[in-house]
CSV table of C-alpha atoms and ligand atoms in Angstrom, one decimal:
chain,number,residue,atom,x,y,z
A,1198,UNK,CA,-146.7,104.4,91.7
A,1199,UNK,CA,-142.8,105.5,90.4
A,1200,UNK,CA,-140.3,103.3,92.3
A,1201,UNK,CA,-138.6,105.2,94.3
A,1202,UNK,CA,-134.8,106.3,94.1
A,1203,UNK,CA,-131.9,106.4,95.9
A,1204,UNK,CA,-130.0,109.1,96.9
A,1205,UNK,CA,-126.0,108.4,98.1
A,1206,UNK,CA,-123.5,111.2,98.7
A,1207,UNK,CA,-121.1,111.5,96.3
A,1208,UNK,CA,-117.6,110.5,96.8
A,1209,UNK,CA,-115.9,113.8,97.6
A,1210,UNK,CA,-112.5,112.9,95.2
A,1211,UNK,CA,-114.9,111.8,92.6
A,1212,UNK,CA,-118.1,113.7,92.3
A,1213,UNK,CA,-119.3,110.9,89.7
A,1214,UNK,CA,-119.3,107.9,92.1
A,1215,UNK,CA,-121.0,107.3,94.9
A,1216,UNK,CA,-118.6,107.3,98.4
A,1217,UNK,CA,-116.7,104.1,98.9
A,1218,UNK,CA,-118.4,103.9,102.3
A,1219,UNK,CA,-122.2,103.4,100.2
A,1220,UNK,CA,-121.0,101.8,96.7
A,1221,UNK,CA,-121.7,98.5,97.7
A,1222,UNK,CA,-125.1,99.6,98.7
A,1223,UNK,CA,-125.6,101.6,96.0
A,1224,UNK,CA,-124.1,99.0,93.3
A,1225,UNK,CA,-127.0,96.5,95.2
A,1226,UNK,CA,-129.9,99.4,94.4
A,1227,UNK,CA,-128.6,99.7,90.8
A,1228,UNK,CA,-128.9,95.4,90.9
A,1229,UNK,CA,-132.5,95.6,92.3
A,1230,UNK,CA,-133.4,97.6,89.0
A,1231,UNK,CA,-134.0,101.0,90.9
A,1232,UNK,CA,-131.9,104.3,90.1
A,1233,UNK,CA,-129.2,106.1,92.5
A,1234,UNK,CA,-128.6,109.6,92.6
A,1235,UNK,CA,-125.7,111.7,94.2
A,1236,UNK,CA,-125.8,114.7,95.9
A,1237,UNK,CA,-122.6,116.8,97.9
A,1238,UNK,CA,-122.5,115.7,101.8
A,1239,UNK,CA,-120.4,118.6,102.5
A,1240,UNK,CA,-122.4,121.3,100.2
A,1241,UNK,CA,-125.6,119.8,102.4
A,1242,UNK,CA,-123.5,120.1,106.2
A,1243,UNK,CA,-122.3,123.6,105.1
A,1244,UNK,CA,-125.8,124.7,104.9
A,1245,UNK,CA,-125.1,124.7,100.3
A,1246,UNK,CA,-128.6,122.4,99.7
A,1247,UNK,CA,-129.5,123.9,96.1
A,1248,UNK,CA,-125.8,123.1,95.6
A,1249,UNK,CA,-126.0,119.9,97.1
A,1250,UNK,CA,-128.8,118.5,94.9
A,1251,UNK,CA,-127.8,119.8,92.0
A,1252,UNK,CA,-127.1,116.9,89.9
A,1253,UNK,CA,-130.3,115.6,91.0
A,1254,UNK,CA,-132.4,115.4,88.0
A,1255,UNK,CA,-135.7,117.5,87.8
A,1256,UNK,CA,-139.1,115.8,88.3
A,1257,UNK,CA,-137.3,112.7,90.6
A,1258,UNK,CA,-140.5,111.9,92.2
A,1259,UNK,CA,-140.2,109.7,95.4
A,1260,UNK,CA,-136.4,109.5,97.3
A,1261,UNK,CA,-135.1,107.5,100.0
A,1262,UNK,CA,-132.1,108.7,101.2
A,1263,UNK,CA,-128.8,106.4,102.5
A,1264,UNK,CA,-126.1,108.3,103.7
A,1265,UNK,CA,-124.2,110.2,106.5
A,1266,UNK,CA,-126.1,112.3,109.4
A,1267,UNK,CA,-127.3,115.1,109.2
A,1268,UNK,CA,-128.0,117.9,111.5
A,1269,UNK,CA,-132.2,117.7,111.6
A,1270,UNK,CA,-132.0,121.3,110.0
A,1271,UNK,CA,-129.6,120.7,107.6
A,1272,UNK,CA,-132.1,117.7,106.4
A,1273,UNK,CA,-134.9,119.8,106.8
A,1274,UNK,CA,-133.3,122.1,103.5
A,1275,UNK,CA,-132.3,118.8,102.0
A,1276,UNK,CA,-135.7,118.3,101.9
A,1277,UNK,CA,-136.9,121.6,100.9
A,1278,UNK,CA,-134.0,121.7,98.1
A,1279,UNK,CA,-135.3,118.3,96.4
A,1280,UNK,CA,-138.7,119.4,96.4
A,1281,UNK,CA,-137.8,122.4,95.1
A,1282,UNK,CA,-136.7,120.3,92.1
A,1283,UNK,CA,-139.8,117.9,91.9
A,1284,UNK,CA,-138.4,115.2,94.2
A,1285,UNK,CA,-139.6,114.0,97.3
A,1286,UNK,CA,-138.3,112.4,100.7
A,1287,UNK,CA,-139.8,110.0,101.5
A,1288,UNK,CA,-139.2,110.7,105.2
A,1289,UNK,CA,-140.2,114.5,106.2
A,1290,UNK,CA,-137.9,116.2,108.2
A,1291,UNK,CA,-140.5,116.3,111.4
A,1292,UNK,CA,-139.8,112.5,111.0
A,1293,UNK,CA,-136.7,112.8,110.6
A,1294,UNK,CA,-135.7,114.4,113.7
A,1295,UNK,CA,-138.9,112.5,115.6
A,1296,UNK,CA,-136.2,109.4,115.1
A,1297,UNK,CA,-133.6,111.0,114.9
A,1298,UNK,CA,-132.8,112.8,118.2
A,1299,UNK,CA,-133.7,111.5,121.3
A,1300,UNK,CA,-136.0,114.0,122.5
A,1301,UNK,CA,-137.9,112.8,119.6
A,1302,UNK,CA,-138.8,109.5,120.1
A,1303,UNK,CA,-138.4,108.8,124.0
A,1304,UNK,CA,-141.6,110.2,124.9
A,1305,UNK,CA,-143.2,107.0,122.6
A,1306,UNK,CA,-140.7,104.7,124.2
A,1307,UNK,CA,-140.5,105.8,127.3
A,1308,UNK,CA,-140.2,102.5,129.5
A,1309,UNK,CA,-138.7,100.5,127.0
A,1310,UNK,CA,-135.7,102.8,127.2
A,1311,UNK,CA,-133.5,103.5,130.0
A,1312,UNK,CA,-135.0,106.4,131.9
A,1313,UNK,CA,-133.5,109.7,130.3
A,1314,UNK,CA,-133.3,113.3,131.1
A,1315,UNK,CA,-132.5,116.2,128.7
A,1316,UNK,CA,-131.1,120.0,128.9
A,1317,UNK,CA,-131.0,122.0,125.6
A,1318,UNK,CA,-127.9,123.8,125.3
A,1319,UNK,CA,-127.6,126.6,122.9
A,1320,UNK,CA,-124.2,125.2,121.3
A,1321,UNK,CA,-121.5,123.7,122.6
A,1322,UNK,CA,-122.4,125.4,126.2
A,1323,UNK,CA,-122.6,123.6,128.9
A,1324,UNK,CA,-125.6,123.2,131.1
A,1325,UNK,CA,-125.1,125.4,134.5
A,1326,UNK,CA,-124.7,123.1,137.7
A,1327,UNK,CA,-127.9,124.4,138.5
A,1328,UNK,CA,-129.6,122.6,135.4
A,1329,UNK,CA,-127.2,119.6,135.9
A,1330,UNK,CA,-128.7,119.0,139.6
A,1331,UNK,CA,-132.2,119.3,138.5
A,1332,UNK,CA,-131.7,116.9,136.0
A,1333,UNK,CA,-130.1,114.7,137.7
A,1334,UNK,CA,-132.9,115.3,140.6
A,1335,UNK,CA,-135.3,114.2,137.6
A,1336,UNK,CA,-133.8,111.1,137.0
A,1337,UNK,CA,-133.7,109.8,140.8
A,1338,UNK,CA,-130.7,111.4,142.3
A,1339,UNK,CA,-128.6,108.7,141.9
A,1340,UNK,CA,-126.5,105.7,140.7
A,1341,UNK,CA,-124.6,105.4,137.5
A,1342,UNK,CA,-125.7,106.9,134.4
A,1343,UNK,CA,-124.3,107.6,130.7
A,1344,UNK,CA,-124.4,110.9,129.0
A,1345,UNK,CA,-124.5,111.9,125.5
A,1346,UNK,CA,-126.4,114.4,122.8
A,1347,UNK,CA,-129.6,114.2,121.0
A,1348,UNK,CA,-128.1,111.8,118.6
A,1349,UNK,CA,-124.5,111.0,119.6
A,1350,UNK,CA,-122.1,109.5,122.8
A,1351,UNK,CA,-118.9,109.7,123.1
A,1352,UNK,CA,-118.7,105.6,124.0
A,1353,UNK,CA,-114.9,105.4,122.8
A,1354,UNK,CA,-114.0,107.8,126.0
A,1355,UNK,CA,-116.5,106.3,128.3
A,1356,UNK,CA,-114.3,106.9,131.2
A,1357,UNK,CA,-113.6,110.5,130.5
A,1358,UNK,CA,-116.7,111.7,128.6
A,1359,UNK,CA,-119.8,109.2,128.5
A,1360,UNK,CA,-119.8,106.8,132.2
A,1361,UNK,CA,-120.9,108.4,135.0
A,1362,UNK,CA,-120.1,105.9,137.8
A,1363,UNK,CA,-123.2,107.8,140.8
A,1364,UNK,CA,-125.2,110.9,139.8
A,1365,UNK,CA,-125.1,111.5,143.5
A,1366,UNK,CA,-121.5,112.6,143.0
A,1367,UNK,CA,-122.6,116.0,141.3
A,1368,UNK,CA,-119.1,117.2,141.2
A,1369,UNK,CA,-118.1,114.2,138.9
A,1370,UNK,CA,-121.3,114.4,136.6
A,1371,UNK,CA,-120.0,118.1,135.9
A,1372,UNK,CA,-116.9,117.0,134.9
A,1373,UNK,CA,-118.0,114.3,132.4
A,1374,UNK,CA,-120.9,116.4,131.2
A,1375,UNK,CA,-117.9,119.6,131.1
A,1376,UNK,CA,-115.5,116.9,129.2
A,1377,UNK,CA,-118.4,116.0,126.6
A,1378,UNK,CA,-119.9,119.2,125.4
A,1379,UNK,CA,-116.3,120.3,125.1
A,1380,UNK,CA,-115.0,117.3,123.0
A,1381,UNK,CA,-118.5,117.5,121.1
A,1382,UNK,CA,-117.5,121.5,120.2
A,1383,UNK,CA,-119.7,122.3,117.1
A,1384,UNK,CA,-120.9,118.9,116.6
A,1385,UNK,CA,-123.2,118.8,119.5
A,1386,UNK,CA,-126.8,118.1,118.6
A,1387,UNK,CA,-129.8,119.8,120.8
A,1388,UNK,CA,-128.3,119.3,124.0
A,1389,UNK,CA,-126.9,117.1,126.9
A,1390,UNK,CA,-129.2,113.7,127.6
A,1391,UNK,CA,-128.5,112.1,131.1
A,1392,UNK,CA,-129.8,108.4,130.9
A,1393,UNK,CA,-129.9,105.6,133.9
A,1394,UNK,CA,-126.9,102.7,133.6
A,1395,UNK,CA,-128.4,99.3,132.5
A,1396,UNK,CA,-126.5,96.5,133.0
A,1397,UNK,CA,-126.2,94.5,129.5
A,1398,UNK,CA,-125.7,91.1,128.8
A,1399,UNK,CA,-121.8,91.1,127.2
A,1400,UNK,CA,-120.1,89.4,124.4
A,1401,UNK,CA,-116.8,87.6,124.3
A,1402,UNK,CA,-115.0,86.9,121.2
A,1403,UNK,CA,-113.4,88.9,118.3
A,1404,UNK,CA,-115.9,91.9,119.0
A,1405,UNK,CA,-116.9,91.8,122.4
A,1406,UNK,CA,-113.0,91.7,123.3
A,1407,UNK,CA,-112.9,95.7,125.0
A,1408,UNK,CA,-110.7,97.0,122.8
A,1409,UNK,CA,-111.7,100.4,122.6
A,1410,UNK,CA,-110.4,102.7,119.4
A,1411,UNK,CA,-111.7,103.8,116.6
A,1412,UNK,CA,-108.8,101.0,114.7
A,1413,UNK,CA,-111.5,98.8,114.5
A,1414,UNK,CA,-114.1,100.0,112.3
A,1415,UNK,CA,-115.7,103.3,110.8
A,1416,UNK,CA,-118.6,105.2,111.7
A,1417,UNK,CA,-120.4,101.6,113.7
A,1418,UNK,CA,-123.0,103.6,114.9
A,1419,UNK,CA,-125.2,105.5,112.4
A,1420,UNK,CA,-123.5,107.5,109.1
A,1421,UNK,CA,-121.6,110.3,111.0
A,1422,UNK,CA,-121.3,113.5,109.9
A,1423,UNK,CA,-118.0,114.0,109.0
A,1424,UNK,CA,-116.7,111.3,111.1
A,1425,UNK,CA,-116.6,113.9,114.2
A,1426,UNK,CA,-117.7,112.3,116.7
A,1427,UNK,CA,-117.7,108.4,115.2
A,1428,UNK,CA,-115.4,105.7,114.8
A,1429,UNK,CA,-116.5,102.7,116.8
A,1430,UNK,CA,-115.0,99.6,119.0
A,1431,UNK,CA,-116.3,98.4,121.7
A,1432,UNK,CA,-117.4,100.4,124.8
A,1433,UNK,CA,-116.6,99.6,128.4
A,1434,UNK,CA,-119.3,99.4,131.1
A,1435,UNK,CA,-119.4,99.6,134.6
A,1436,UNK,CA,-117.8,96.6,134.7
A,1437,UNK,CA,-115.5,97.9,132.2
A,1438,UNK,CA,-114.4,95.9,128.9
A,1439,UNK,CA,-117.1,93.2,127.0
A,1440,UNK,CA,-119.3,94.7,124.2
A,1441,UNK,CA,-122.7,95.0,124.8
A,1442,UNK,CA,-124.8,92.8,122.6
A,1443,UNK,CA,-126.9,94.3,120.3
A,1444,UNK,CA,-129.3,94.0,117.6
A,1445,UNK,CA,-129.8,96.2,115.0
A,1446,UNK,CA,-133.5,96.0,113.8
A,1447,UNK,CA,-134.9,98.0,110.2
A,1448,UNK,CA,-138.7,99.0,110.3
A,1449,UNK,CA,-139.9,99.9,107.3
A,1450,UNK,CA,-143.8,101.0,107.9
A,1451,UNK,CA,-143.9,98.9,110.9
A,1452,UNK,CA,-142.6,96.1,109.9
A,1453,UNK,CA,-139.0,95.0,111.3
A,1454,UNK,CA,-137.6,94.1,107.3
A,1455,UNK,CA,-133.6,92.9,108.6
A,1456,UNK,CA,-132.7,92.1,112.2
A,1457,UNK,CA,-128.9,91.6,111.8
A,1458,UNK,CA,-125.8,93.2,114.5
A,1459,UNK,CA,-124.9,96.6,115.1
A,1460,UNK,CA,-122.1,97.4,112.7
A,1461,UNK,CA,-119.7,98.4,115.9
A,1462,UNK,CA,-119.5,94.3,116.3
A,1463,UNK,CA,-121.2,92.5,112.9
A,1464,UNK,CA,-120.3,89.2,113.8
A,1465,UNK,CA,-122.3,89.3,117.2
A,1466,UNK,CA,-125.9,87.9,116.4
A,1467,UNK,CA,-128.6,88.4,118.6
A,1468,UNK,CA,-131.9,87.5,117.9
A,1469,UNK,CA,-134.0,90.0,120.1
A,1470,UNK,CA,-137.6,89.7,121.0
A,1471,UNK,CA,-139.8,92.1,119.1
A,1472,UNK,CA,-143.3,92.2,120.4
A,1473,UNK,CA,-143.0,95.2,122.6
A,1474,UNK,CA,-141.0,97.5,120.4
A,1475,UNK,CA,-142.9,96.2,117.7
A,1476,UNK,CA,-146.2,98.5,118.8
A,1477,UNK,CA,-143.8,101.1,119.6
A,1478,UNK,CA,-142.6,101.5,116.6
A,1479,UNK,CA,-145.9,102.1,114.7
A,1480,UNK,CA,-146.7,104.3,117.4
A,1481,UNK,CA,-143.5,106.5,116.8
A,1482,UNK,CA,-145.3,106.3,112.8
A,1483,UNK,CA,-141.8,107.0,111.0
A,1484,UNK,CA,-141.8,105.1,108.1
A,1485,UNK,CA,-138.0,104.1,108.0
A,1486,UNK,CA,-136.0,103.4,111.3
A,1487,UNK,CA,-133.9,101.4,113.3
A,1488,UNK,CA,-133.5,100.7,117.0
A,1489,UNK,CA,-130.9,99.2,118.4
A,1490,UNK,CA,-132.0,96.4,121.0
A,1491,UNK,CA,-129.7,94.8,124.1
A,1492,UNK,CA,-130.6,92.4,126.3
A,1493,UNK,CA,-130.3,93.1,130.2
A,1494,UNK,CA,-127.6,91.4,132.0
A,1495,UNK,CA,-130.6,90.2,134.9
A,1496,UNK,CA,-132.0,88.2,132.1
A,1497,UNK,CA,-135.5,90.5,132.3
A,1498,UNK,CA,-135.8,91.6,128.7
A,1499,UNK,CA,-134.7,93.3,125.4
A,1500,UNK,CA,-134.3,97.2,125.8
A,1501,UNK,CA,-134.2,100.0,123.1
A,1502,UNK,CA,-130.6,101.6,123.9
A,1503,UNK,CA,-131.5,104.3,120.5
A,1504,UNK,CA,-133.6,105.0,117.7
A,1505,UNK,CA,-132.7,106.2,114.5
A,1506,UNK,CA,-133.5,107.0,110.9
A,1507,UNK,CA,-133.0,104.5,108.8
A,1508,UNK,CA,-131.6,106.7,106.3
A,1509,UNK,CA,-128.0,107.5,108.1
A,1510,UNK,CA,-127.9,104.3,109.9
A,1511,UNK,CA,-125.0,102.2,109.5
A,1512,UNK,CA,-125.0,98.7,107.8
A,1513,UNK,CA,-122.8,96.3,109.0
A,1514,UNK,CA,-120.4,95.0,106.6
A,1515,UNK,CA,-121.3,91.6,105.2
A,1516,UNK,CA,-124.7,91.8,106.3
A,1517,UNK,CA,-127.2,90.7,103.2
A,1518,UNK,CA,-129.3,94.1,102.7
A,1519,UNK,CA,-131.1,92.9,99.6
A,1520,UNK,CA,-134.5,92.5,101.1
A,1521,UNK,CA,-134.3,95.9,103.3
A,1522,UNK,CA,-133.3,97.8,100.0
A,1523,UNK,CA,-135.7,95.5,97.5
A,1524,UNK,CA,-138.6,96.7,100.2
A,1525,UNK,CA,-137.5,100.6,100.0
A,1526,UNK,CA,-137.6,100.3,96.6
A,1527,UNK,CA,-141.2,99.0,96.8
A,1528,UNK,CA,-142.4,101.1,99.4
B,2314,ADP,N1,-128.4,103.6,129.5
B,2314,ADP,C1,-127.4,102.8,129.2
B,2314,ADP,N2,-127.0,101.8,130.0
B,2314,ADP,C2,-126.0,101.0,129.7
B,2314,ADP,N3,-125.2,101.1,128.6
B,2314,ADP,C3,-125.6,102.1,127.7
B,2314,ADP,C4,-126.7,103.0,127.9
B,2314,ADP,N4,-126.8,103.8,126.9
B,2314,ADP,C5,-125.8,103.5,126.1
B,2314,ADP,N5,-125.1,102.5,126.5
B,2314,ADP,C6,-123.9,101.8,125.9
B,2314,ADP,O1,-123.2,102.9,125.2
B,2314,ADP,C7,-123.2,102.7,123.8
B,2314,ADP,C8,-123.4,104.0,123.1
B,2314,ADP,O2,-124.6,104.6,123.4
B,2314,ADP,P1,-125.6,105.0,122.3
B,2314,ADP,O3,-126.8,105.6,123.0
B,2314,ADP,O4,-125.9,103.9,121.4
B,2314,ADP,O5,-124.8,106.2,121.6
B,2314,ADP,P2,-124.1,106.3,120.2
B,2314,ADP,O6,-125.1,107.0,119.4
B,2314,ADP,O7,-122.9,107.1,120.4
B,2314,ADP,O8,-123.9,104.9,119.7
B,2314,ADP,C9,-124.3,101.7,123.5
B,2314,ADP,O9,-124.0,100.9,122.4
B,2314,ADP,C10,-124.3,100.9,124.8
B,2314,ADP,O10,-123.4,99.8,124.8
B,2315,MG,MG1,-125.5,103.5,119.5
């Protein structure tokens, strides 16, 4: 079996070198006696993939890929592009946006996950308040809920664009829903989700402090596209202010391969308990993903607050990532 490569995008001042945001991962690929390859993140967003994968040598075989998001149809011709030049993902773009987008995986989690709702919006639309009541019928009429996209939240204006304090307060939910598909604009993915309020256990200390902002760190949750809708800090909650704690957990073919922090706060350790998510993970049968684990505030168990591919999820910094990458290399 060839050992698979990597692929990083390129740093956009300096075509030859990966992005500063991925060197160190991809200077620890190079270490592990595998190969990294570049291709163009903003050839691949504008819809450019031949262009993007050009310097992708011919007859690559096998690829992981570690880098921003993308769109599930711009990764779709990613895909397409590489193969078109003898490569291959080793994630296919059904399983890409089966972890990806939460339409994709909730049906598999679906009570492990805070009960969600979804309307498909063509653009950056937004949902009639015909649609909005329904869906907010679906999910039980009311108390608090948080809204987001197929992929993304606005979590650094929770007040404004994410927290809905009571669904019963349809008015409200218009506004925040109205406030989030217009700060999303052309970045928003599939739709507008509508998910129940859990109460989290909460962190004190140097990243459970509520500062919002995205001065604290880049891009915490999963490799934005273009940084649109990133940035990170700490997100407020009902209660307003402490982090939620959460674990960030790698599966590679089922198997959990790191458990370390979400980047948004990478000195807050958890150490969450996997059976559950464990089977629902093979179920989901991505080979690469994460999900990103909190505890509940009553003390009744771990809960899966997303899903993603493991491909454009962010590493916290510091974290030792030689065993997740030595095992991509060997998958
Ligand atoms: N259903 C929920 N109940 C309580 N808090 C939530 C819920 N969903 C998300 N959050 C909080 O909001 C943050 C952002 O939500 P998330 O779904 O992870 O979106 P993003 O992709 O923007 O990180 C989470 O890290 C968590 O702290
Ligand atoms: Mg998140």
């Amino acid at each position: 079996m060839p050992v698979p490569s990597m692929l990083f995008p390129a740093d956009p001042l300096n075509p030859r070198r990966p992005d500063p945001h991925f060197a160190w991962e991809a200077r620890l690929v190079r270490e592990l006696g595998a190969e990294h390859l570049l291709v163009d993140h903003d050839a691949l967003l504008a819809g450019r993939a031949e262009e993007a994968v050009r310097r992708v040598p011919l007859g690559s075989g096998p690829l992981w890929y570690r880098g921003w998001m993308l769109p599930s149809a711009r990764y779709a011709e990613f895909a397409a592009a590489l193969t078109a030049r003898g490569g291959k993902l080793l994630t296919s773009p059904p399983g890409y946006a089966a972890a990806h987008e939460l339409p994709g995986w909730y049906g598999v989690f679906e009570g492990a996950t805070p009960p969600s709702v979804w309307i498909p919006t063509a653009g950056a639309v937004p949902p009639t308040p015909e649609e909005l009541a329904e869906a907010v019928a679906r999910l039980g009429g009311s108390g608090p809920a948080i809204v987001k996209d197929y992929v993304k939240s606005r979590k650094h204006e929770w007040h404004e664009a994410c927290y809905v304090p009571e669904l019963a307060d349809l008015a409200a939910v218009g506004r925040v829903v109205g406030r989030f598909v217009e700060l999303q604009g052309e970045f928003l993915a599939g739709g507008v989700v509508v998910r129940r309020y859990e109460e989290f256990e909460r962190a004190d200390g140097p990243d459970g402090d509520g500062l919002d902002g995205p001065d604290r760190l880049s891009d915490g949750d999963g490799c934005d596209a273009a940084g649109a809708v990133g940035g990170a800090g700490a997100v407020g909650g009902a209660r307003g202010g402490r982090r939620a704690v959460e674990a960030r957990v790698w599966w590679l073919d089922g198997r959990p391969v790191l458990v370390g922090p979400h980047p948004d706060a990478p000195h807050v350790h958890a150490e969450p308990d996997l059976t559950e998510v464990s089977a629902l993970v093979r179920r989901l049968g991505c080979r690469f993903v994460t999900t990103d684990l909190a505890s509940r505030a009553d003390g009744s168990g771990w809960r899966v607050v997303e899903v993603g591919d493991g491909q454009v999820s962010d590493l916290p910094r510091g974290i030792d990532a030689s065993g997740l990458l030595a095992s991509l290399i060997a998958a």
